Structures are given as C-alpha cells and as structure tokens.
mmCIF file of C-alpha atoms in Angstrom:
data_model
loop_
_atom_site.group_PDB
_atom_site.id
_atom_site.type_symbol
_atom_site.label_atom_id
_atom_site.label_comp_id
_atom_site.label_asym_id
_atom_site.label_seq_id
_atom_site.Cartn_x
_atom_site.Cartn_y
_atom_site.Cartn_z
ATOM 1 C CA MET A 10 0.114 0.119 -0.139
ATOM 2 C CA SER A 11 0.661 3.426 -0.386
ATOM 3 C CA ALA A 12 -0.490 6.818 1.167
ATOM 4 C CA ALA A 13 -1.077 9.997 -0.602
ATOM 5 C CA THR A 14 -1.355 13.214 1.429
ATOM 6 C CA VAL A 15 -4.589 14.996 0.543
ATOM 7 C CA GLU A 16 -6.818 17.803 2.008
ATOM 8 C CA ILE A 17 -10.615 17.170 2.490
ATOM 9 C CA ALA A 18 -12.957 20.225 2.756
ATOM 10 C CA GLY A 19 -10.812 22.367 4.845
ATOM 11 C CA GLN A 20 -10.118 19.528 7.106
ATOM 12 C CA VAL A 21 -6.488 18.623 8.364
ATOM 13 C CA PRO A 22 -4.594 16.783 4.625
ATOM 14 C CA THR A 23 -5.076 13.076 5.729
ATOM 15 C CA ALA A 24 -3.040 9.928 4.431
ATOM 16 C CA LEU A 25 -5.350 8.346 1.995
ATOM 17 C CA PRO A 26 -4.316 4.562 1.526
ATOM 18 C CA LEU A 27 -3.964 3.250 -1.705
ATOM 19 C CA PRO A 28 -3.144 -0.035 -3.564
ATOM 20 C CA ASP A 29 0.725 0.718 -5.468
ATOM 21 C CA GLY A 30 0.018 1.889 -8.680
ATOM 22 C CA TYR A 31 -2.397 4.040 -7.735
ATOM 23 C CA ASP A 32 -2.375 8.496 -6.915
ATOM 24 C CA ALA A 33 -5.005 10.232 -6.176
ATOM 25 C CA LEU A 34 -6.703 12.783 -7.838
ATOM 26 C CA GLU A 35 -9.606 14.725 -6.487
ATOM 27 C CA HIS A 36 -12.450 14.166 -3.493
ATOM 28 C CA LEU A 37 -15.871 13.038 -5.518
ATOM 29 C CA ALA A 38 -17.955 13.181 -2.314
ATOM 30 C CA ARG A 39 -18.983 11.996 0.928
ATOM 31 C CA SER A 40 -21.698 9.595 2.672
ATOM 32 C CA GLU A 41 -22.274 8.863 6.485
ATOM 33 C CA TYR A 42 -19.403 6.793 6.998
ATOM 34 C CA LEU A 43 -17.195 6.769 3.306
ATOM 35 C CA ASP A 44 -15.061 9.205 0.818
ATOM 36 C CA VAL A 45 -15.330 8.230 -2.572
ATOM 37 C CA TRP A 46 -11.924 9.941 -4.473
ATOM 38 C CA SER A 47 -11.157 9.971 -8.453
ATOM 39 C CA VAL A 48 -7.954 8.371 -8.331
ATOM 40 C CA TRP A 49 -5.745 7.315 -11.345
ATOM 41 C CA SER A 50 -4.561 4.127 -12.240
ATOM 42 C CA HIS A 51 -1.235 3.745 -13.748
ATOM 43 C CA GLU A 52 -1.642 -0.393 -14.404
ATOM 44 C CA ARG A 53 -4.349 0.638 -16.668
ATOM 45 C CA GLY A 54 -3.389 3.838 -17.811
ATOM 46 C CA CYS A 55 -6.978 5.409 -16.750
ATOM 47 C CA PRO A 56 -8.964 6.947 -13.623
ATOM 48 C CA ALA A 57 -10.559 5.152 -11.418
ATOM 49 C CA VAL A 58 -12.864 5.411 -8.352
ATOM 50 C CA ALA A 59 -11.799 4.243 -4.832
ATOM 51 C CA LYS A 60 -14.108 4.096 -1.496
ATOM 52 C CA VAL A 61 -12.398 4.674 1.722
ATOM 53 C CA LEU A 62 -13.839 5.350 5.266
ATOM 54 C CA ARG A 63 -14.013 8.609 6.330
ATOM 55 C CA PRO A 64 -11.144 9.690 8.610
ATOM 56 C CA ASP A 65 -13.879 10.290 11.571
ATOM 57 C CA ARG A 66 -14.915 6.602 10.511
ATOM 58 C CA LEU A 67 -12.173 4.763 10.949
ATOM 59 C CA GLY A 68 -12.933 3.002 14.141
ATOM 60 C CA ASP A 69 -16.435 1.921 13.446
ATOM 61 C CA ARG A 70 -16.155 -1.618 12.743
ATOM 62 C CA SER A 71 -19.598 -2.001 10.981
ATOM 63 C CA ALA A 72 -18.979 0.648 8.617
ATOM 64 C CA ARG A 73 -15.500 -1.360 7.702
ATOM 65 C CA ALA A 74 -17.456 -4.631 7.229
ATOM 66 C CA ARG A 75 -19.819 -3.136 5.208
ATOM 67 C CA LEU A 76 -17.147 -1.811 3.130
ATOM 68 C CA VAL A 77 -15.564 -5.054 3.146
ATOM 69 C CA ALA A 78 -19.060 -7.099 1.883
ATOM 70 C CA GLU A 79 -19.279 -4.490 -0.679
ATOM 71 C CA GLY A 80 -15.931 -5.349 -2.378
ATOM 72 C CA ARG A 81 -15.853 -9.079 -1.787
ATOM 73 C CA HIS A 82 -19.208 -9.212 -3.404
ATOM 74 C CA LEU A 83 -18.544 -7.318 -6.552
ATOM 75 C CA LEU A 84 -15.462 -8.926 -7.175
ATOM 76 C CA GLY A 85 -16.904 -12.052 -7.558
ATOM 77 C CA LEU A 86 -19.771 -10.691 -10.027
ATOM 78 C CA ALA A 87 -19.933 -9.811 -13.340
ATOM 79 C CA HIS A 88 -22.749 -8.687 -15.092
ATOM 80 C CA PRO A 89 -22.929 -5.812 -17.577
ATOM 81 C CA HIS A 90 -25.244 -4.147 -15.770
ATOM 82 C CA LEU A 91 -23.702 -3.682 -12.705
ATOM 83 C CA VAL A 92 -20.009 -1.256 -11.534
ATOM 84 C CA ARG A 93 -16.706 -3.752 -12.127
ATOM 85 C CA ALA A 94 -14.623 -3.827 -8.797
ATOM 86 C CA TYR A 95 -10.577 -3.774 -9.506
ATOM 87 C CA GLU A 96 -9.030 -5.336 -6.287
ATOM 88 C CA LEU A 97 -9.943 -4.734 -2.224
ATOM 89 C CA GLY A 98 -7.427 -3.344 -0.273
ATOM 90 C CA GLU A 99 -7.793 -4.020 3.847
ATOM 91 C CA VAL A 100 -4.469 -3.173 5.782
ATOM 92 C CA PRO A 101 -4.175 -1.028 7.134
ATOM 93 C CA GLU A 102 -7.199 0.683 6.212
ATOM 94 C CA PRO A 103 -9.495 -1.086 3.426
ATOM 95 C CA VAL A 104 -9.840 0.399 0.057
ATOM 96 C CA LEU A 105 -12.364 -0.354 -2.863
ATOM 97 C CA VAL A 106 -11.462 0.871 -6.133
ATOM 98 C CA LEU A 107 -13.820 0.557 -8.588
ATOM 99 C CA GLU A 108 -14.670 1.376 -12.943
ATOM 100 C CA THR A 109 -14.986 5.366 -12.923
ATOM 101 C CA LEU A 110 -18.405 5.048 -15.139
ATOM 102 C CA THR A 111 -19.232 8.096 -17.552
ATOM 103 C CA GLY A 112 -22.758 8.943 -17.807
ATOM 104 C CA GLU A 113 -25.049 10.313 -15.101
ATOM 105 C CA THR A 114 -26.773 9.209 -12.385
ATOM 106 C CA LEU A 115 -30.879 8.638 -12.829
ATOM 107 C CA GLY A 116 -30.931 11.007 -9.739
ATOM 108 C CA HIS A 117 -28.973 14.315 -11.091
ATOM 109 C CA LEU A 118 -31.465 13.108 -14.555
ATOM 110 C CA VAL A 119 -34.336 13.097 -13.063
ATOM 111 C CA GLU A 120 -33.259 16.703 -10.872
ATOM 112 C CA ARG A 121 -32.571 18.563 -14.147
ATOM 113 C CA ARG A 122 -35.052 17.363 -15.895
ATOM 114 C CA THR A 123 -38.276 19.710 -16.323
ATOM 115 C CA ARG A 124 -40.290 16.826 -18.599
ATOM 116 C CA ARG A 125 -41.210 13.196 -16.858
ATOM 117 C CA LEU A 126 -39.142 10.233 -18.825
ATOM 118 C CA SER A 127 -41.247 8.431 -21.418
ATOM 119 C CA CYS A 128 -42.900 4.931 -21.050
ATOM 120 C CA ALA A 129 -40.607 3.485 -23.746
ATOM 121 C CA ASP A 130 -37.501 5.090 -21.883
ATOM 122 C CA LEU A 131 -38.790 4.075 -18.485
ATOM 123 C CA ALA A 132 -40.025 0.227 -19.707
ATOM 124 C CA GLU A 133 -36.137 0.192 -20.848
ATOM 125 C CA LEU A 134 -35.025 0.879 -17.430
ATOM 126 C CA GLY A 135 -37.067 -1.296 -15.341
ATOM 127 C CA ARG A 136 -35.754 -3.991 -18.345
ATOM 128 C CA GLN A 137 -32.013 -3.710 -17.344
ATOM 129 C CA LEU A 138 -32.708 -3.176 -13.704
ATOM 130 C CA CYS A 139 -34.758 -6.303 -13.713
ATOM 131 C CA SER A 140 -31.664 -8.431 -15.871
ATOM 132 C CA VAL A 141 -29.494 -7.331 -12.957
ATOM 133 C CA VAL A 142 -31.174 -7.545 -9.966
ATOM 134 C CA GLY A 143 -32.096 -11.081 -10.962
ATOM 135 C CA TYR A 144 -28.375 -11.441 -11.884
ATOM 136 C CA LEU A 145 -27.822 -10.817 -7.881
ATOM 137 C CA HIS A 146 -30.786 -12.898 -6.451
ATOM 138 C CA ARG A 147 -29.830 -15.648 -8.332
ATOM 139 C CA ARG A 148 -26.516 -15.505 -5.954
ATOM 140 C CA GLY A 149 -28.202 -15.351 -2.971
ATOM 141 C CA LEU A 150 -27.869 -11.277 -2.638
ATOM 142 C CA LEU A 151 -30.807 -8.691 -2.474
ATOM 143 C CA HIS A 152 -29.421 -5.434 -3.567
ATOM 144 C CA LEU A 153 -31.609 -3.362 -0.843
ATOM 145 C CA ASP A 154 -30.792 0.280 -2.142
ATOM 146 C CA LEU A 155 -32.294 0.724 -5.589
ATOM 147 C CA LYS A 156 -32.352 4.363 -6.082
ATOM 148 C CA PRO A 157 -32.097 7.086 -8.772
ATOM 149 C CA SER A 158 -28.326 7.858 -7.137
ATOM 150 C CA ASN A 159 -27.305 4.635 -7.266
ATOM 151 C CA VAL A 160 -28.085 4.145 -11.035
ATOM 152 C CA VAL A 161 -26.128 5.530 -13.866
ATOM 153 C CA VAL A 162 -27.574 5.883 -17.254
ATOM 154 C CA GLU A 163 -25.483 6.414 -20.531
ATOM 155 C CA SER A 164 -26.533 6.241 -24.078
ATOM 156 C CA GLY A 165 -29.489 3.880 -23.250
ATOM 157 C CA ARG A 166 -27.383 1.465 -20.914
ATOM 158 C CA VAL A 167 -27.592 0.896 -17.190
ATOM 159 C CA ARG A 168 -25.222 0.397 -14.383
ATOM 160 C CA LEU A 169 -26.004 -0.382 -11.153
ATOM 161 C CA LEU A 170 -23.953 1.012 -8.340
ATOM 162 C CA ASP A 171 -23.139 0.442 -4.575
ATOM 163 C CA LEU A 172 -23.697 -2.868 -3.094
ATOM 164 C CA SER A 173 -23.210 -1.788 0.291
ATOM 165 C CA HIS A 174 -26.323 -3.114 1.738
ATOM 166 C CA ALA A 175 -26.564 -6.276 -0.141
ATOM 167 C CA ARG A 176 -27.280 -9.207 1.832
ATOM 168 C CA GLU A 177 -29.345 -12.634 2.050
ATOM 169 C CA PRO A 178 -32.519 -12.501 2.639
ATOM 170 C CA GLY A 179 -33.692 -12.816 6.143
ATOM 171 C CA ARG A 180 -34.594 -10.184 8.804
ATOM 172 C CA CYS A 181 -33.183 -6.729 8.898
ATOM 173 C CA ARG A 182 -32.930 -3.876 11.290
ATOM 174 C CA ALA A 183 -35.490 -1.256 11.232
ATOM 175 C CA GLY A 184 -34.373 1.916 8.522
ATOM 176 C CA TYR A 185 -31.773 -0.287 6.467
ATOM 177 C CA GLY A 186 -31.719 1.276 3.479
ATOM 178 C CA THR A 187 -32.704 4.950 1.939
ATOM 179 C CA TRP A 188 -35.729 5.935 3.404
ATOM 180 C CA GLU A 189 -37.489 7.737 0.216
ATOM 181 C CA TYR A 190 -36.928 4.316 -0.975
ATOM 182 C CA MET A 191 -37.274 1.288 1.209
ATOM 183 C CA PRO A 192 -40.467 -1.002 1.542
ATOM 184 C CA PRO A 193 -41.843 -1.140 4.835
ATOM 185 C CA GLU A 194 -40.419 -4.044 5.425
ATOM 186 C CA GLN A 195 -37.153 -2.517 5.553
ATOM 187 C CA LEU A 196 -38.161 0.632 7.141
ATOM 188 C CA LEU A 197 -40.049 -1.520 9.923
ATOM 189 C CA GLY A 198 -37.063 -4.349 10.600
ATOM 190 C CA GLY A 199 -38.749 -7.095 8.994
ATOM 191 C CA ALA A 200 -37.979 -10.064 6.807
ATOM 192 C CA VAL A 201 -36.390 -9.027 3.074
ATOM 193 C CA THR A 202 -37.026 -10.893 0.625
ATOM 194 C CA THR A 203 -36.610 -10.586 -3.504
ATOM 195 C CA ALA A 204 -40.159 -8.591 -3.046
ATOM 196 C CA SER A 205 -38.015 -6.199 -1.002
ATOM 197 C CA ASP A 206 -35.821 -5.591 -4.108
ATOM 198 C CA VAL A 207 -39.227 -5.301 -6.575
ATOM 199 C CA TYR A 208 -40.461 -2.792 -4.802
ATOM 200 C CA GLY A 209 -37.341 -0.787 -5.124
ATOM 201 C CA ILE A 210 -37.746 -1.217 -8.632
ATOM 202 C CA GLY A 211 -41.097 0.422 -8.436
ATOM 203 C CA ALA A 212 -39.492 3.056 -6.652
ATOM 204 C CA VAL A 213 -36.881 3.908 -9.109
ATOM 205 C CA LEU A 214 -39.769 3.941 -11.993
ATOM 206 C CA TYR A 215 -42.129 5.847 -10.248
ATOM 207 C CA ARG A 216 -39.887 8.480 -9.694
ATOM 208 C CA GLY A 217 -38.610 8.857 -13.456
ATOM 209 C CA ALA A 218 -42.463 8.791 -14.350
ATOM 210 C CA THR A 219 -43.727 11.196 -11.881
ATOM 211 C CA LEU A 220 -40.278 13.363 -11.250
ATOM 212 C CA LEU A 221 -41.490 13.134 -7.530
ATOM 213 C CA ARG A 222 -40.570 10.414 -4.861
ATOM 214 C CA PRO A 223 -42.244 7.852 -3.581
ATOM 215 C CA PHE A 224 -43.675 9.501 -0.641
ATOM 216 C CA GLY A 225 -42.261 12.408 1.314
ATOM 217 C CA HIS A 226 -43.606 12.227 5.014
ATOM 218 C CA ASP A 227 -41.142 12.957 7.617
ATOM 219 C CA ARG A 228 -38.046 10.786 8.396
ATOM 220 C CA GLY A 229 -39.615 8.538 10.939
ATOM 221 C CA SER A 230 -42.996 8.254 10.106
ATOM 222 C CA ASP A 231 -44.248 4.477 9.681
ATOM 223 C CA ASP A 232 -46.810 5.917 6.887
ATOM 224 C CA VAL A 233 -44.873 5.174 3.568
ATOM 225 C CA ARG A 234 -48.147 4.637 1.526
ATOM 226 C CA VAL A 235 -47.559 5.752 -2.175
ATOM 227 C CA ASP A 236 -49.554 8.421 -3.704
ATOM 228 C CA ALA A 237 -50.937 6.969 -6.991
ATOM 229 C CA GLY A 238 -52.524 9.864 -8.393
ATOM 230 C CA PRO A 239 -49.309 11.681 -10.156
ATOM 231 C CA LEU A 240 -48.949 7.928 -11.886
ATOM 232 C CA ARG A 241 -52.518 7.584 -12.990
ATOM 233 C CA ARG A 242 -52.333 11.646 -14.213
ATOM 234 C CA ARG A 243 -49.506 10.736 -16.737
ATOM 235 C CA SER A 244 -50.860 8.953 -20.162
ATOM 236 C CA LEU A 245 -49.164 6.166 -19.572
ATOM 237 C CA PRO A 246 -50.303 2.544 -20.938
ATOM 238 C CA VAL A 247 -52.689 1.203 -18.160
ATOM 239 C CA ALA A 248 -50.693 -1.465 -17.978
ATOM 240 C CA PHE A 249 -47.618 -0.512 -17.183
ATOM 241 C CA ARG A 250 -49.123 2.436 -14.260
ATOM 242 C CA GLU A 251 -50.867 -0.507 -12.296
ATOM 243 C CA LEU A 252 -47.747 -2.764 -12.519
ATOM 244 C CA VAL A 253 -45.569 0.474 -11.606
ATOM 245 C CA LEU A 254 -48.037 0.788 -8.318
ATOM 246 C CA GLY A 255 -48.380 -2.811 -7.631
ATOM 247 C CA CYS A 256 -44.257 -3.108 -6.874
ATOM 248 C CA LEU A 257 -45.064 -0.575 -4.520
ATOM 249 C CA ALA A 258 -47.739 -2.586 -3.111
ATOM 250 C CA GLN A 259 -47.042 -2.235 1.009
ATOM 251 C CA ASP A 260 -47.845 -6.395 1.567
ATOM 252 C CA PRO A 261 -44.799 -7.912 -0.242
ATOM 253 C CA ALA A 262 -47.494 -10.840 -0.906
ATOM 254 C CA ASP A 263 -49.404 -8.148 -3.449
ATOM 255 C CA ARG A 264 -46.554 -7.516 -5.594
ATOM 256 C CA PRO A 265 -45.316 -9.179 -8.845
ATOM 257 C CA THR A 266 -42.494 -11.530 -8.980
ATOM 258 C CA LEU A 267 -39.160 -9.876 -10.597
ATOM 259 C CA GLY A 268 -40.004 -12.647 -13.196
ATOM 260 C CA GLU A 269 -43.176 -11.162 -13.913
ATOM 261 C CA LEU A 270 -42.010 -7.650 -14.104
ATOM 262 C CA ALA A 271 -39.488 -8.051 -16.457
ATOM 263 C CA THR A 272 -42.659 -10.059 -18.753
ATOM 264 C CA THR A 273 -44.345 -7.132 -18.023
ATOM 265 C CA LEU A 274 -42.005 -4.856 -18.946
ATOM 266 C CA ASP A 275 -40.848 -6.148 -22.203
ATOM 267 C CA ARG A 276 -44.622 -6.249 -23.341
ATOM 268 C CA VAL A 277 -44.949 -2.580 -22.478
ATOM 269 C CA ALA A 278 -41.536 -1.801 -24.182
#
C-alpha cells in the first residue's frame, strides 16, 4: 500500500491509503461513512474510483465491515449492468477500487429534467434493472438500496452501483436502506426478500415517471403508502401504471415477482 496526502474540505490533510500503482486525483463525494475519490491507475492508464472510510469513521467496525463486504461481493460478480470492482485492499484500512463510469446518475437526470421520462425509456430502464437484480438474486443477494442515485445511465445503458447494503434474505434492522425508497419491511425491520427489491425497482420507475419521490412523509413516520395520483394522471399504458403501483404494494405478497415484472415490461416496451 502507498499513501497519498490529501485535504478534505478544509480539514487537516490526512493519509489516503491506496494500493500500489494508484495516485489520488480529487475528492468526489462524502457519504455517512465513506469518502469517494477519483484516482489514477498507472497499470490501466485510466482513472478509477476509490471508496475509503471517512477519517472520523476509521474505528467504526460496522462501516469497515460494510465496505469490505461490498468489495468482496463485487469482486465475485460480473454483469453488464453492474459496476466492476478492480481490487480491494484491507490493510491497514480498507479501500475499494472501482471502474469509473461515464454518464449520469438517474438521480441527477431527473433532478434537472422538466419533462418526465417516456414510457419506452421507463420500460427499458426497468428491464435492465430486472436483469441485474435477477442476477444478484440468483447468487443469493438482495440489493436493498435501489434508488436513482445508484443507477448510472449512459446512451440508454444502465449500470447499477453500491452493494453496501447487499445481503442475503432474512430479517433486517429497522431503517436498513434509504428512507425515500425502502419498502415497509425495511423501514420497520421485518423480513426482506426478493420482493423488497421489486419494491425498489418500482420506486425508481415511479420517480422517473413522475419526477417525484414515492413518498415524502417526515422521516420517522411508519406511513409509506404511495400517492398513486401523479402516476395515474400521466398518459401511460394502464398496464404499466398498475404494474408500477403493484411493485409498491405495502404487502410483499401483493407485489409481482421479478420475473412477472420483467415480462410485463417486455410487453410494454
């Protein structure tokens, strides 16, 4: 490992542990427990992305475990709609190096748009998400954080990011995920299944179709019922509108399966 000295938003410079052959370029983003950097890969002759723990979270065992688990998952996976991992360093601190994706996150795209996505674009978005999410499910993983900011779109091709919440089906703690996009079973701490990711895809499609978040209640509320009005007021095929609302059903048993979702999106497209 080599260390690059960098400065984060006016803080005292800190050492950024990088695998040999990488140089830090610029700080890109900060999350609850991570810093994301653009780095240069000398071996590949191209930029890459490095995810590291924030300096104030270095002693956080849970944060460390999540970053390491994400890296190990990604290194064992390969799908055309999933971001690729290059390598994972774990000593002295974990650093996950990923490919740099060109394009724009769906979150940025819908934030700057004044017109909602077309039905054809929405159906293709959903089809590609079904493909990569189904791939994860067949390998025993749920994504559990499907949201526009974790979807990169370039020339009609979707790439899914961030497996930091990925885990096997089973009970999860309350609030495990992103508030605006999690199904009731994640919000309340119930059993998460493949139906939880179906809800996530539905939430992404709802956002693209309406430019609105599925629900905007105060954080801490247990009420995550989706307002169907904005979607039903759009001039969209009835089958598509009802499919998205079906994905957002409160009861996981009332949601379509991932296969049913993909089949209907194929017909709509």
